[in-house]
PDB file of C-alpha atoms in Angstrom:
ATOM      1  CA  MET A 846      68.185  49.062  14.708  1.00 55.00           C
ATOM      2  CA  ARG A 847      66.334  49.331  18.010  1.00 56.00           C
ATOM      3  CA  LYS A 848      64.505  52.404  16.687  1.00 55.00           C
ATOM      4  CA  TRP A 849      63.106  50.427  13.732  1.00 52.00           C
ATOM      5  CA  ILE A 850      61.890  47.627  16.012  1.00 57.00           C
ATOM      6  CA  ILE A 851      59.998  50.127  18.196  1.00 57.00           C
ATOM      7  CA  LEU A 852      58.409  51.766  15.150  1.00 56.00           C
ATOM      8  CA  GLY A 853      57.316  48.335  13.840  1.00 59.00           C
ATOM      9  CA  LEU A 854      55.637  47.421  17.115  1.00 60.00           C
ATOM     10  CA  VAL A 855      53.780  50.763  17.211  1.00 52.00           C
ATOM     11  CA  LEU A 856      52.551  50.204  13.634  1.00 57.00           C
ATOM     12  CA  ILE A 857      51.276  46.714  14.467  1.00 59.00           C
ATOM     13  CA  LEU A 858      49.371  48.059  17.480  1.00 55.00           C
ATOM     14  CA  ILE A 859      47.760  50.797  15.407  1.00 60.00           C
ATOM     15  CA  ILE A 860      46.644  48.385  12.644  1.00 59.00           C
ATOM     16  CA  GLY A 861      45.362  45.796  15.146  1.00 56.00           C
ATOM     17  CA  GLY A 862      43.408  48.402  17.129  1.00 55.00           C
ATOM     18  CA  SER A 863      41.782  49.829  14.027  1.00 54.00           C
ATOM     19  CA  THR A 864      40.751  46.371  12.824  1.00 54.00           C
ATOM     20  CA  TRP A 865      39.225  45.492  16.199  1.00 48.00           C
ATOM     21  CA  PHE A 866      37.310  48.788  16.255  1.00 50.00           C
ATOM     22  CA  PHE A 867      35.681  48.333  12.839  1.00 49.00           C
ATOM     23  CA  ILE A 868      34.910  44.621  13.281  1.00 50.00           C
ATOM     24  CA  GLY A 869      33.520  45.218  16.772  1.00 51.00           C
ATOM     25  CA  ARG A 870      31.335  48.064  15.559  1.00 51.00           C
ATOM     26  CA  ASP A 871      29.782  45.931  12.777  1.00 51.00           C
ATOM     27  CA  SER A 872      29.234  42.850  14.984  1.00 51.00           C
ATOM     28  CA  GLU A 873      26.694  43.957  17.516  1.00 51.00           C
ATOM     29  CA  PRO A 874      25.543  41.303  19.989  1.00 53.00           C
ATOM     30  CA  ALA A 875      22.295  39.440  19.254  1.00 50.00           C
ATOM     31  CA  VAL A 876      19.259  41.098  20.758  1.00 49.00           C
ATOM     32  CA  ALA A 877      16.336  38.909  21.761  1.00 51.00           C
ATOM     33  CA  LYS A 878      13.049  40.043  20.301  1.00 60.00           C
ATOM     34  CA  ALA A 879       9.802  38.564  21.582  1.00 65.00           C
ATOM     35  CA  ILE A 880       7.582  36.650  19.170  1.00 84.00           C
ATOM     36  CA  THR A 881       3.902  36.809  20.073  1.00 87.00           C
ATOM     37  CA  THR A 882       0.668  35.360  18.767  1.00 91.00           C
ATOM     38  CA  THR A 883      -2.972  35.585  19.733  1.00 92.00           C
ATOM     39  CA  VAL A 884      -5.208  32.863  21.098  1.00 95.00           C
ATOM     40  CA  GLN A 885      -7.390  31.661  18.223  1.00 94.00           C
ATOM     41  CA  LYS A 886     -10.865  30.132  18.198  1.00 94.00           C
ATOM     42  CA  GLY A 887     -12.011  27.678  15.547  1.00 93.00           C
ATOM     43  CA  ASN A 888     -12.315  24.052  14.554  1.00 91.00           C
ATOM     44  CA  LEU A 889      -9.402  21.962  15.764  1.00 91.00           C
ATOM     45  CA  GLN A 890      -8.950  18.571  14.119  1.00 90.00           C
ATOM     46  CA  VAL A 891      -6.634  15.651  14.708  1.00 91.00           C
ATOM     47  CA  SER A 892      -5.918  12.992  12.100  1.00 92.00           C
ATOM     48  CA  ILE A 893      -3.731   9.995  11.396  1.00 92.00           C
ATOM     49  CA  ASP A 894      -1.964   9.661   8.049  1.00 91.00           C
ATOM     50  CA  GLY A 895      -1.301   6.567   5.999  1.00 91.00           C
ATOM     51  CA  SER A 896      -0.342   5.469   2.495  1.00 92.00           C
ATOM     52  CA  GLY A 897      -1.867   2.680   0.478  1.00 93.00           C
ATOM     53  CA  SER A 898      -3.205   1.647  -2.897  1.00 94.00           C
ATOM     54  CA  VAL A 899      -6.598   1.294  -4.525  1.00 96.00           C
ATOM     55  CA  GLU A 900      -8.166  -2.141  -4.704  1.00 96.00           C
ATOM     56  CA  ALA A 901     -11.560  -3.555  -5.533  1.00 97.00           C
ATOM     57  CA  ALA A 902     -13.897  -3.975  -2.576  1.00 95.00           C
ATOM     58  CA  ASN A 903     -15.302  -7.137  -4.201  1.00 95.00           C
ATOM     59  CA  SER A 904     -12.997  -9.379  -6.206  1.00 96.00           C
ATOM     60  CA  GLU A 905     -13.094 -13.146  -5.920  1.00 96.00           C
ATOM     61  CA  ASP A 906     -12.800 -16.478  -7.669  1.00 97.00           C
ATOM     62  CA  VAL A 907     -15.970 -18.255  -8.790  1.00 97.00           C
ATOM     63  CA  ILE A 908     -15.886 -21.838  -7.503  1.00 97.00           C
ATOM     64  CA  ALA A 909     -17.722 -24.878  -8.914  1.00 96.00           C
ATOM     65  CA  SER A 910     -19.957 -26.551  -6.350  1.00 94.00           C
ATOM     66  CA  VAL A 911     -20.513 -29.780  -8.358  1.00 95.00           C
ATOM     67  CA  SER A 912     -18.496 -32.256 -10.415  1.00 96.00           C
ATOM     68  CA  SER A 913     -19.968 -32.265 -13.888  1.00 96.00           C
ATOM     69  CA  GLU A 914     -19.439 -31.545 -17.580  1.00 97.00           C
ATOM     70  CA  VAL A 915     -19.779 -27.955 -18.778  1.00 97.00           C
ATOM     71  CA  ASP A 916     -22.690 -27.565 -21.162  1.00 97.00           C
ATOM     72  CA  GLU A 917     -22.379 -23.875 -22.004  1.00 97.00           C
ATOM     73  CA  VAL A 918     -20.356 -20.816 -20.950  1.00 97.00           C
ATOM     74  CA  LEU A 919     -22.795 -17.911 -21.092  1.00 97.00           C
ATOM     75  CA  VAL A 920     -20.368 -14.989 -20.610  1.00 96.00           C
ATOM     76  CA  GLU A 921     -17.102 -13.753 -22.042  1.00 96.00           C
ATOM     77  CA  LYS A 922     -14.023 -12.183 -20.475  1.00 96.00           C
ATOM     78  CA  ASN A 923     -14.505  -8.466 -19.616  1.00 95.00           C
ATOM     79  CA  GLU A 924     -18.302  -8.813 -19.753  1.00 97.00           C
ATOM     80  CA  ILE A 925     -20.247  -6.907 -17.085  1.00 97.00           C
ATOM     81  CA  VAL A 926     -22.684  -9.019 -15.069  1.00 97.00           C
ATOM     82  CA  GLU A 927     -25.217  -8.475 -12.333  1.00 97.00           C
ATOM     83  CA  LYS A 928     -25.480 -10.463  -9.138  1.00 96.00           C
ATOM     84  CA  GLY A 929     -27.205 -13.798  -9.853  1.00 96.00           C
ATOM     85  CA  ASP A 930     -26.586 -13.817 -13.629  1.00 97.00           C
ATOM     86  CA  GLU A 931     -25.895 -17.318 -14.961  1.00 97.00           C
ATOM     87  CA  LEU A 932     -22.287 -17.835 -15.984  1.00 97.00           C
ATOM     88  CA  ILE A 933     -21.948 -21.584 -16.634  1.00 97.00           C
ATOM     89  CA  THR A 934     -24.474 -24.434 -17.131  1.00 97.00           C
ATOM     90  CA  PHE A 935     -23.947 -28.225 -16.931  1.00 97.00           C
ATOM     91  CA  THR A 936     -25.061 -31.102 -19.114  1.00 96.00           C
ATOM     92  CA  ASP A 937     -26.550 -33.091 -16.233  1.00 95.00           C
ATOM     93  CA  GLY A 938     -28.895 -30.296 -15.259  1.00 94.00           C
ATOM     94  CA  SER A 939     -27.048 -29.321 -12.070  1.00 95.00           C
ATOM     95  CA  ASP A 940     -27.651 -25.830 -10.774  1.00 96.00           C
ATOM     96  CA  PRO A 941     -25.788 -23.317 -12.952  1.00 97.00           C
ATOM     97  CA  ILE A 942     -22.923 -21.242 -11.612  1.00 97.00           C
ATOM     98  CA  THR A 943     -24.021 -17.625 -11.085  1.00 97.00           C
ATOM     99  CA  ALA A 944     -22.282 -14.307 -10.456  1.00 97.00           C
ATOM    100  CA  PRO A 945     -21.729 -13.756  -6.694  1.00 96.00           C
ATOM    101  CA  PHE A 946     -22.065  -9.960  -7.089  1.00 96.00           C
ATOM    102  CA  ALA A 947     -22.248  -7.284  -9.776  1.00 96.00           C
ATOM    103  CA  GLY A 948     -18.974  -6.702 -11.582  1.00 96.00           C
ATOM    104  CA  THR A 949     -16.765  -7.586 -14.506  1.00 97.00           C
ATOM    105  CA  VAL A 950     -15.792 -11.122 -15.511  1.00 97.00           C
ATOM    106  CA  THR A 951     -11.992 -10.860 -15.563  1.00 97.00           C
ATOM    107  CA  THR A 952     -11.210 -14.507 -16.347  1.00 97.00           C
ATOM    108  CA  ILE A 953     -13.038 -17.596 -17.672  1.00 97.00           C
ATOM    109  CA  ASP A 954     -11.119 -20.813 -17.055  1.00 96.00           C
ATOM    110  CA  VAL A 955     -13.442 -23.401 -18.709  1.00 96.00           C
ATOM    111  CA  GLU A 956     -15.263 -23.944 -21.965  1.00 96.00           C
ATOM    112  CA  ALA A 957     -18.077 -26.158 -23.207  1.00 96.00           C
ATOM    113  CA  GLY A 958     -17.238 -29.870 -22.906  1.00 96.00           C
ATOM    114  CA  ASP A 959     -14.760 -29.459 -20.052  1.00 97.00           C
ATOM    115  CA  ARG A 960     -15.302 -31.520 -16.955  1.00 96.00           C
ATOM    116  CA  VAL A 961     -14.936 -29.736 -13.657  1.00 96.00           C
ATOM    117  CA  ALA A 962     -14.628 -31.017 -10.121  1.00 96.00           C
ATOM    118  CA  SER A 963     -16.189 -29.515  -7.028  1.00 95.00           C
ATOM    119  CA  GLN A 964     -14.103 -26.595  -5.671  1.00 96.00           C
ATOM    120  CA  ASP A 965     -12.420 -25.942  -9.063  1.00 97.00           C
ATOM    121  CA  VAL A 966     -11.952 -22.257  -9.973  1.00 97.00           C
ATOM    122  CA  VAL A 967     -13.957 -21.623 -13.130  1.00 97.00           C
ATOM    123  CA  ALA A 968     -13.937 -17.811 -13.355  1.00 98.00           C
ATOM    124  CA  HIS A 969     -13.106 -14.549 -11.558  1.00 98.00           C
ATOM    125  CA  VAL A 970     -15.361 -11.507 -11.038  1.00 98.00           C
ATOM    126  CA  THR A 971     -14.229  -8.034  -9.953  1.00 97.00           C
ATOM    127  CA  ASN A 972     -16.390  -5.002  -9.132  1.00 96.00           C
ATOM    128  CA  TYR A 973     -14.458  -1.973 -10.409  1.00 95.00           C
ATOM    129  CA  LYS A 974     -17.179   0.474  -9.379  1.00 93.00           C
ATOM    130  CA  LYS A 975     -16.865  -0.228  -5.667  1.00 95.00           C
ATOM    131  CA  LEU A 976     -13.305   0.565  -4.634  1.00 97.00           C
ATOM    132  CA  GLN A 977     -11.370   0.819  -1.382  1.00 97.00           C
ATOM    133  CA  THR A 978      -7.859   1.512  -0.171  1.00 96.00           C
ATOM    134  CA  VAL A 979      -5.836  -0.193   2.535  1.00 94.00           C
ATOM    135  CA  ILE A 980      -3.355   1.878   4.554  1.00 94.00           C
ATOM    136  CA  SER A 981      -0.837   0.852   7.200  1.00 91.00           C
ATOM    137  CA  VAL A 982      -1.182   2.485  10.644  1.00 92.00           C
ATOM    138  CA  ASP A 983       1.462   2.439  13.385  1.00 91.00           C
ATOM    139  CA  GLU A 984       0.709   0.439  16.536  1.00 92.00           C
ATOM    140  CA  LEU A 985       0.859   3.631  18.640  1.00 91.00           C
ATOM    141  CA  ASP A 986      -2.012   5.156  16.668  1.00 91.00           C
ATOM    142  CA  VAL A 987      -4.238   2.238  15.693  1.00 93.00           C
ATOM    143  CA  SER A 988      -6.250   2.376  18.931  1.00 92.00           C
ATOM    144  CA  SER A 989      -7.568   5.793  17.824  1.00 93.00           C
ATOM    145  CA  VAL A 990      -8.895   4.469  14.511  1.00 95.00           C
ATOM    146  CA  LYS A 991     -12.520   3.283  14.578  1.00 95.00           C
ATOM    147  CA  LYS A 992     -14.987   1.927  12.036  1.00 96.00           C
ATOM    148  CA  GLY A 993     -17.033   4.702  10.432  1.00 95.00           C
ATOM    149  CA  GLN A 994     -14.533   7.547  10.917  1.00 96.00           C
ATOM    150  CA  GLN A 995     -14.345  10.085   8.087  1.00 96.00           C
ATOM    151  CA  VAL A 996     -11.326   9.984   5.770  1.00 96.00           C
ATOM    152  CA  GLU A 997      -9.872  12.461   3.283  1.00 96.00           C
ATOM    153  CA  LEU A 998      -8.041  10.875   0.351  1.00 96.00           C
ATOM    154  CA  THR A 999      -5.726  11.986  -2.415  1.00 95.00           C
ATOM    155  CA  ALA A1000      -4.247   9.987  -5.296  1.00 95.00           C
ATOM    156  CA  SER A1001      -0.879  10.513  -6.960  1.00 93.00           C
ATOM    157  CA  ALA A1002      -2.485  10.084 -10.391  1.00 94.00           C
ATOM    158  CA  PHE A1003      -4.953  12.952  -9.766  1.00 95.00           C
ATOM    159  CA  GLU A1004      -3.133  15.521  -7.640  1.00 88.00           C
ATOM    160  CA  ASP A1005      -5.882  18.145  -7.881  1.00 91.00           C
ATOM    161  CA  GLU A1006      -8.715  15.801  -6.908  1.00 94.00           C
ATOM    162  CA  LYS A1007      -9.989  15.220  -3.368  1.00 95.00           C
ATOM    163  CA  TYR A1008     -11.811  12.048  -2.388  1.00 96.00           C
ATOM    164  CA  THR A1009     -13.660  11.045   0.748  1.00 97.00           C
ATOM    165  CA  GLY A1010     -14.270   7.750   2.440  1.00 97.00           C
ATOM    166  CA  LYS A1011     -14.963   5.952   5.697  1.00 97.00           C
ATOM    167  CA  VAL A1012     -13.038   3.459   7.788  1.00 97.00           C
ATOM    168  CA  LYS A1013     -14.440   0.046   6.899  1.00 97.00           C
ATOM    169  CA  THR A1014     -12.340  -2.335   9.000  1.00 96.00           C
ATOM    170  CA  VAL A1015      -9.313  -2.239  11.312  1.00 96.00           C
ATOM    171  CA  ALA A1016      -7.118  -5.337  11.338  1.00 95.00           C
ATOM    172  CA  LYS A1017      -7.103  -7.365  14.542  1.00 94.00           C
ATOM    173  CA  GLU A1018      -3.554  -8.563  13.871  1.00 93.00           C
ATOM    174  CA  GLY A1019      -0.556  -6.468  12.900  1.00 92.00           C
ATOM    175  CA  THR A1020       2.616  -7.097  10.945  1.00 92.00           C
ATOM    176  CA  TYR A1021       6.068  -6.678  12.491  1.00 91.00           C
ATOM    177  CA  GLU A1022       8.899  -5.251  10.400  1.00 87.00           C
ATOM    178  CA  ASN A1023      12.154  -3.465  11.304  1.00 87.00           C
ATOM    179  CA  GLY A1024      11.181  -3.263  14.947  1.00 88.00           C
ATOM    180  CA  VAL A1025       7.790  -1.651  14.300  1.00 88.00           C
ATOM    181  CA  SER A1026       4.302  -3.172  14.275  1.00 92.00           C
ATOM    182  CA  SER A1027       1.631  -1.796  11.954  1.00 93.00           C
ATOM    183  CA  PHE A1028      -2.002  -2.602  11.261  1.00 95.00           C
ATOM    184  CA  ASP A1029      -3.990  -2.551   8.032  1.00 95.00           C
ATOM    185  CA  VAL A1030      -6.935  -0.153   7.933  1.00 96.00           C
ATOM    186  CA  THR A1031      -9.415  -0.638   5.087  1.00 97.00           C
ATOM    187  CA  ILE A1032     -11.181   2.496   3.827  1.00 97.00           C
ATOM    188  CA  SER A1033     -14.174   2.456   1.496  1.00 97.00           C
ATOM    189  CA  ILE A1034     -14.068   5.222  -1.143  1.00 97.00           C
ATOM    190  CA  ASP A1035     -17.347   7.143  -1.506  1.00 95.00           C
ATOM    191  CA  LYS A1036     -17.072   8.233  -5.139  1.00 93.00           C
ATOM    192  CA  PRO A1037     -14.055   6.618  -6.874  1.00 94.00           C
ATOM    193  CA  GLY A1038     -14.518   8.582 -10.103  1.00 92.00           C
ATOM    194  CA  ASP A1039     -11.560   7.774 -12.388  1.00 93.00           C
ATOM    195  CA  LEU A1040      -9.560   5.918  -9.728  1.00 95.00           C
ATOM    196  CA  ARG A1041      -8.275   2.524 -10.816  1.00 95.00           C
ATOM    197  CA  VAL A1042      -7.118  -0.559  -8.996  1.00 95.00           C
ATOM    198  CA  GLY A1043      -3.426  -0.286  -8.128  1.00 94.00           C
ATOM    199  CA  MET A1044      -3.202   3.523  -7.936  1.00 96.00           C
ATOM    200  CA  SER A1045      -1.368   4.900  -4.884  1.00 95.00           C
ATOM    201  CA  THR A1046      -3.264   6.900  -2.269  1.00 95.00           C
ATOM    202  CA  GLU A1047      -2.645   9.088   0.774  1.00 95.00           C
ATOM    203  CA  ALA A1048      -5.252   9.051   3.530  1.00 95.00           C
ATOM    204  CA  LYS A1049      -6.015  11.253   6.539  1.00 94.00           C
ATOM    205  CA  VAL A1050      -8.276   9.574   9.079  1.00 95.00           C
ATOM    206  CA  LEU A1051     -10.110  12.106  11.249  1.00 94.00           C
ATOM    207  CA  THR A1052      -9.881  10.747  14.794  1.00 92.00           C
ATOM    208  CA  LYS A1053     -10.828  13.805  16.879  1.00 91.00           C
ATOM    209  CA  SER A1054     -12.359  17.215  16.323  1.00 89.00           C
ATOM    210  CA  ALA A1055     -13.570  20.118  18.425  1.00 88.00           C
ATOM    211  CA  GLU A1056     -15.658  23.038  17.221  1.00 90.00           C
ATOM    212  CA  ASP A1057     -15.120  26.559  18.584  1.00 92.00           C
ATOM    213  CA  ALA A1058     -11.994  25.416  20.389  1.00 94.00           C
ATOM    214  CA  LEU A1059      -9.404  27.845  21.763  1.00 95.00           C
ATOM    215  CA  TYR A1060      -5.919  26.971  20.573  1.00 95.00           C
ATOM    216  CA  VAL A1061      -2.351  28.257  20.399  1.00 95.00           C
ATOM    217  CA  PRO A1062       0.800  27.030  18.682  1.00 94.00           C
ATOM    218  CA  ILE A1063       1.998  23.931  20.492  1.00 93.00           C
ATOM    219  CA  GLU A1064       5.359  25.554  21.362  1.00 93.00           C
ATOM    220  CA  ALA A1065       3.576  28.277  23.346  1.00 93.00           C
ATOM    221  CA  VAL A1066       2.705  25.823  26.140  1.00 94.00           C
ATOM    222  CA  GLN A1067       5.567  25.015  28.511  1.00 93.00           C
ATOM    223  CA  LEU A1068       5.923  22.611  31.389  1.00 92.00           C
ATOM    224  CA  ASP A1069       7.004  23.367  34.947  1.00 91.00           C
ATOM    225  CA  GLY A1070       6.886  20.105  36.840  1.00 90.00           C
ATOM    226  CA  LYS A1071       3.319  18.910  36.294  1.00 90.00           C
ATOM    227  CA  GLU A1072       2.030  22.422  35.670  1.00 93.00           C
ATOM    228  CA  ARG A1073       1.439  23.696  32.151  1.00 95.00           C
ATOM    229  CA  TYR A1074       1.671  27.407  31.475  1.00 95.00           C
ATOM    230  CA  VAL A1075       2.062  30.098  28.816  1.00 94.00           C
ATOM    231  CA  ASN A1076       3.757  33.474  28.947  1.00 92.00           C
ATOM    232  CA  LEU A1077       0.859  35.935  28.746  1.00 92.00           C
ATOM    233  CA  ALA A1078       1.958  39.209  27.140  1.00 88.00           C
ATOM    234  CA  THR A1079       0.563  42.657  27.944  1.00 80.00           C
ATOM    235  CA  SER A1080       0.696  43.643  24.259  1.00 72.00           C
ATOM    236  CA  ASP A1081       2.031  42.408  20.932  1.00 65.00           C
ATOM    237  CA  SER A1082       4.987  44.831  20.950  1.00 66.00           C
ATOM    238  CA  GLU A1083       8.560  43.548  21.121  1.00 62.00           C
ATOM    239  CA  ASP A1084       9.206  45.043  24.566  1.00 64.00           C
ATOM    240  CA  ALA A1085       5.922  43.844  26.133  1.00 66.00           C
ATOM    241  CA  SER A1086       6.171  42.348  29.593  1.00 84.00           C
ATOM    242  CA  THR A1087       4.857  38.846  30.258  1.00 85.00           C
ATOM    243  CA  THR A1088       3.336  36.978  33.157  1.00 91.00           C
ATOM    244  CA  LYS A1089       3.167  33.266  33.789  1.00 93.00           C
ATOM    245  CA  GLN A1090      -0.363  32.005  33.141  1.00 93.00           C
ATOM    246  CA  VAL A1091      -1.274  28.453  34.182  1.00 95.00           C
ATOM    247  CA  VAL A1092      -3.476  26.690  31.612  1.00 95.00           C
ATOM    248  CA  GLU A1093      -5.285  23.417  31.107  1.00 94.00           C
ATOM    249  CA  THR A1094      -5.014  21.736  27.728  1.00 94.00           C
ATOM    250  CA  GLY A1095      -7.059  19.318  25.647  1.00 93.00           C
ATOM    251  CA  MET A1096      -6.203  17.563  22.414  1.00 91.00           C
ATOM    252  CA  ASN A1097      -3.397  18.637  20.142  1.00 90.00           C
ATOM    253  CA  ASN A1098      -2.025  17.963  16.696  1.00 88.00           C
ATOM    254  CA  GLU A1099       1.505  18.590  15.496  1.00 85.00           C
ATOM    255  CA  LYS A1100       0.990  22.361  15.206  1.00 91.00           C
ATOM    256  CA  TYR A1101      -1.634  23.478  17.679  1.00 94.00           C
ATOM    257  CA  ILE A1102      -2.879  22.597  21.155  1.00 95.00           C
ATOM    258  CA  GLU A1103      -6.333  23.173  22.622  1.00 95.00           C
ATOM    259  CA  ILE A1104      -6.643  25.446  25.663  1.00 95.00           C
ATOM    260  CA  THR A1105      -9.560  24.388  27.864  1.00 94.00           C
ATOM    261  CA  SER A1106      -8.898  26.784  30.760  1.00 94.00           C
ATOM    262  CA  GLY A1107      -6.755  29.816  31.584  1.00 94.00           C
ATOM    263  CA  LEU A1108      -7.009  31.867  28.381  1.00 94.00           C
ATOM    264  CA  LYS A1109      -9.622  33.570  26.235  1.00 94.00           C
ATOM    265  CA  GLU A1110      -9.837  34.362  22.536  1.00 94.00           C
ATOM    266  CA  GLY A1111      -7.602  37.279  21.583  1.00 93.00           C
ATOM    267  CA  ASP A1112      -5.182  36.930  24.496  1.00 93.00           C
ATOM    268  CA  ILE A1113      -1.582  37.535  23.458  1.00 93.00           C
ATOM    269  CA  VAL A1114       0.980  34.891  24.343  1.00 93.00           C
ATOM    270  CA  SER A1115       4.724  35.000  23.907  1.00 89.00           C
ATOM    271  CA  LEU A1116       6.450  32.154  22.081  1.00 88.00           C
ATOM    272  CA  PRO A1117       9.758  30.782  23.428  1.00 79.00           C
ATOM    273  CA  ILE A1118      11.671  31.936  20.335  1.00 65.00           C
ATOM    274  CA  THR A1119      14.334  34.632  19.971  1.00 53.00           C
ATOM    275  CA  ILE A1120      15.376  36.573  16.888  1.00 52.00           C
ATOM    276  CA  SER A1121      18.812  38.214  16.681  1.00 52.00           C
ATOM    277  CA  ASN A1122      19.542  41.505  14.989  1.00 52.00           C
ATOM    278  CA  ASP A1123      20.552  39.692  11.783  1.00 51.00           C
ATOM    279  CA  SER A1124      17.090  38.047  11.628  1.00 45.00           C
ATOM    280  CA  SER A1125      18.389  34.558  12.370  1.00 44.00           C
ATOM    281  CA  THR A1126      16.013  32.545  14.558  1.00 42.00           C
ATOM    282  CA  SER A1127      16.742  30.108  17.328  1.00 42.00           C
ATOM    283  CA  GLY A1128      14.218  28.019  19.242  1.00 42.00           C
ATOM    284  CA  LYS A1129      14.233  27.330  22.965  1.00 40.00           C
ATOM    285  CA  ASP A1130      12.813  24.398  24.862  1.00 40.00           C
ATOM    286  CA  GLY A1131       9.259  24.896  23.596  1.00 37.00           C
ATOM    287  CA  MET A1132       6.992  22.220  25.051  1.00 37.00           C
ATOM    288  CA  LYS A1133       9.774  20.693  27.185  1.00 38.00           C
ATOM    289  CA  GLY A1134       8.271  17.278  26.725  1.00 36.00           C
ATOM    290  CA  ILE A1135       4.564  17.582  27.307  1.00 41.00           C
ATOM    291  CA  PRO A1136       3.654  13.998  28.209  1.00 37.00           C
ATOM    292  CA  GLY A1137       1.279  11.862  26.272  1.00 35.00           C
ATOM    293  CA  GLY A1138       2.811   9.604  23.628  1.00 34.00           C
ATOM    294  CA  GLY A1139       3.980   9.750  20.048  1.00 34.00           C
ATOM    295  CA  MET A1140       3.315  12.393  17.454  1.00 35.00           C
ATOM    296  CA  PRO A1141       2.539  10.972  14.027  1.00 36.00           C
ATOM    297  CA  SER A1142       2.798  13.179  10.997  1.00 36.00           C
ATOM    298  CA  GLY A1143       0.112  14.700   8.900  1.00 39.00           C
ATOM    299  CA  GLY A1144      -3.225  16.304   9.714  1.00 41.00           C
ATOM    300  CA  MET A1145      -6.798  16.860   8.685  1.00 39.00           C
ATOM    301  CA  PRO A1146      -7.666  20.383   7.573  1.00 39.00           C
ATOM    302  CA  SER A1147     -10.974  21.697   8.818  1.00 43.00           C
ATOM    303  CA  GLY A1148     -13.696  23.316   6.794  1.00 39.00           C
ATOM    304  CA  GLY A1149     -12.228  26.764   7.453  1.00 38.00           C
ATOM    305  CA  GLY A1150      -9.033  25.885   5.597  1.00 36.00           C
ATOM    306  CA  MET A1151      -5.868  26.539   7.546  1.00 36.00           C
ATOM    307  CA  PRO A1152      -2.762  27.593   5.624  1.00 33.00           C
ATOM    308  CA  SER A1153       0.059  25.103   5.447  1.00 34.00           C
ATOM    309  CA  GLY A1154       3.249  25.638   7.402  1.00 35.00           C
ATOM    310  CA  GLY A1155       3.787  26.758  10.942  1.00 37.00           C
ATOM    311  CA  GLY A1156       2.299  30.253  10.857  1.00 37.00           C
ATOM    312  CA  MET A1157      -0.773  31.195  12.825  1.00 37.00           C
ATOM    313  CA  PRO A1158      -3.846  32.174  10.823  1.00 38.00           C
ATOM    314  CA  SER A1159      -4.984  35.742  10.899  1.00 34.00           C
ATOM    315  CA  GLY A1160      -8.629  34.840  11.488  1.00 36.00           C
ATOM    316  CA  GLY A1161     -10.234  32.758  14.185  1.00 37.00           C
ATOM    317  CA  SER A1162     -12.631  30.595  12.166  1.00 36.00           C
ATOM    318  CA  GLY A1163     -10.253  28.258  10.370  1.00 39.00           C
ATOM    319  CA  GLY A1164      -9.263  24.930  11.847  1.00 41.00           C
ATOM    320  CA  PRO A1165      -5.597  23.936  11.932  1.00 43.00           C
ATOM    321  CA  SER A1166      -4.114  20.904  10.280  1.00 40.00           C
ATOM    322  CA  GLY A1167      -1.659  18.396  11.685  1.00 39.00           C
ATOM    323  CA  GLY A1168      -1.185  14.897  12.995  1.00 36.00           C
ATOM    324  CA  LEU A1169      -2.472  13.233  16.140  1.00 34.00           C
ATOM    325  CA  GLY A1170      -0.861  14.677  19.263  1.00 37.00           C
ATOM    326  CA  GLY A1171      -0.151  13.282  22.662  1.00 42.00           C
ATOM    327  CA  GLU A1172      -3.597  14.005  24.152  1.00 45.00           C
ATOM    328  CA  ARG A1173      -5.877  11.030  23.513  1.00 40.00           C
TER     329      ARG A1173
END
């Protein structure tokens, strides 16, 4: 009996050792491989995103300024009028009611023989050729939005179309909801085309831009106390050595950060990312909290046309996209 027990134990040890050997051989430890990128030069742009809907820039009620009897209504609903066209005349010879601006008569609320009082609404005129959109901007970003800034627009109804506009007004008072304050920003649309009142829009307000700027991915810049630095690589190979290079930075969006001192175009920097032997990727501290405020989403692509996503462009002329970063 004792002999069989000993043989069983030996068999268990043999099976367990073989299993450990094969599993251990196939599960090699993760090996860190350096990820590098080059310092690029191009147009860096920062923008603020917002959603809204199309509305008419001019749309208002037509108000009677006298109390009198209507003699004649000279227009019909849906009729197009020019500014100053007569709409309604009165039997007592009072000054006729005229169109306040060019547009379409959307409603007529009186007819011949009706008596109106001063301040009564007698009609409504809307200009469908002059359109705008109103977006909501977070309180952290509204200080960067100014009248006259360029805007890129898209509409859900026309996904392949691009529209442009300019900031027309920025609200002086915000609205508070769910613990967040936001402000309305009105944007005039340059060429509305087939856009219609009520259609949804997405806007990118260009708040900052720099031509021929040096930039790197935002995760390349790290913080050591108050000092910002990058790991400057000797080459783009996986086993390249690196040195700590102190840099000065300018503006940034959600993907890239401007380098104003410490690097030159073409320099190779190492990113704080490791890749294991099974190609899984894990990020490290990255920016480690570069100070400077909130990071809204979205971004304004530059004329060079940066690809979407987080990858660095191969050329140096394109400008990156992204949202407004901490540098203001």
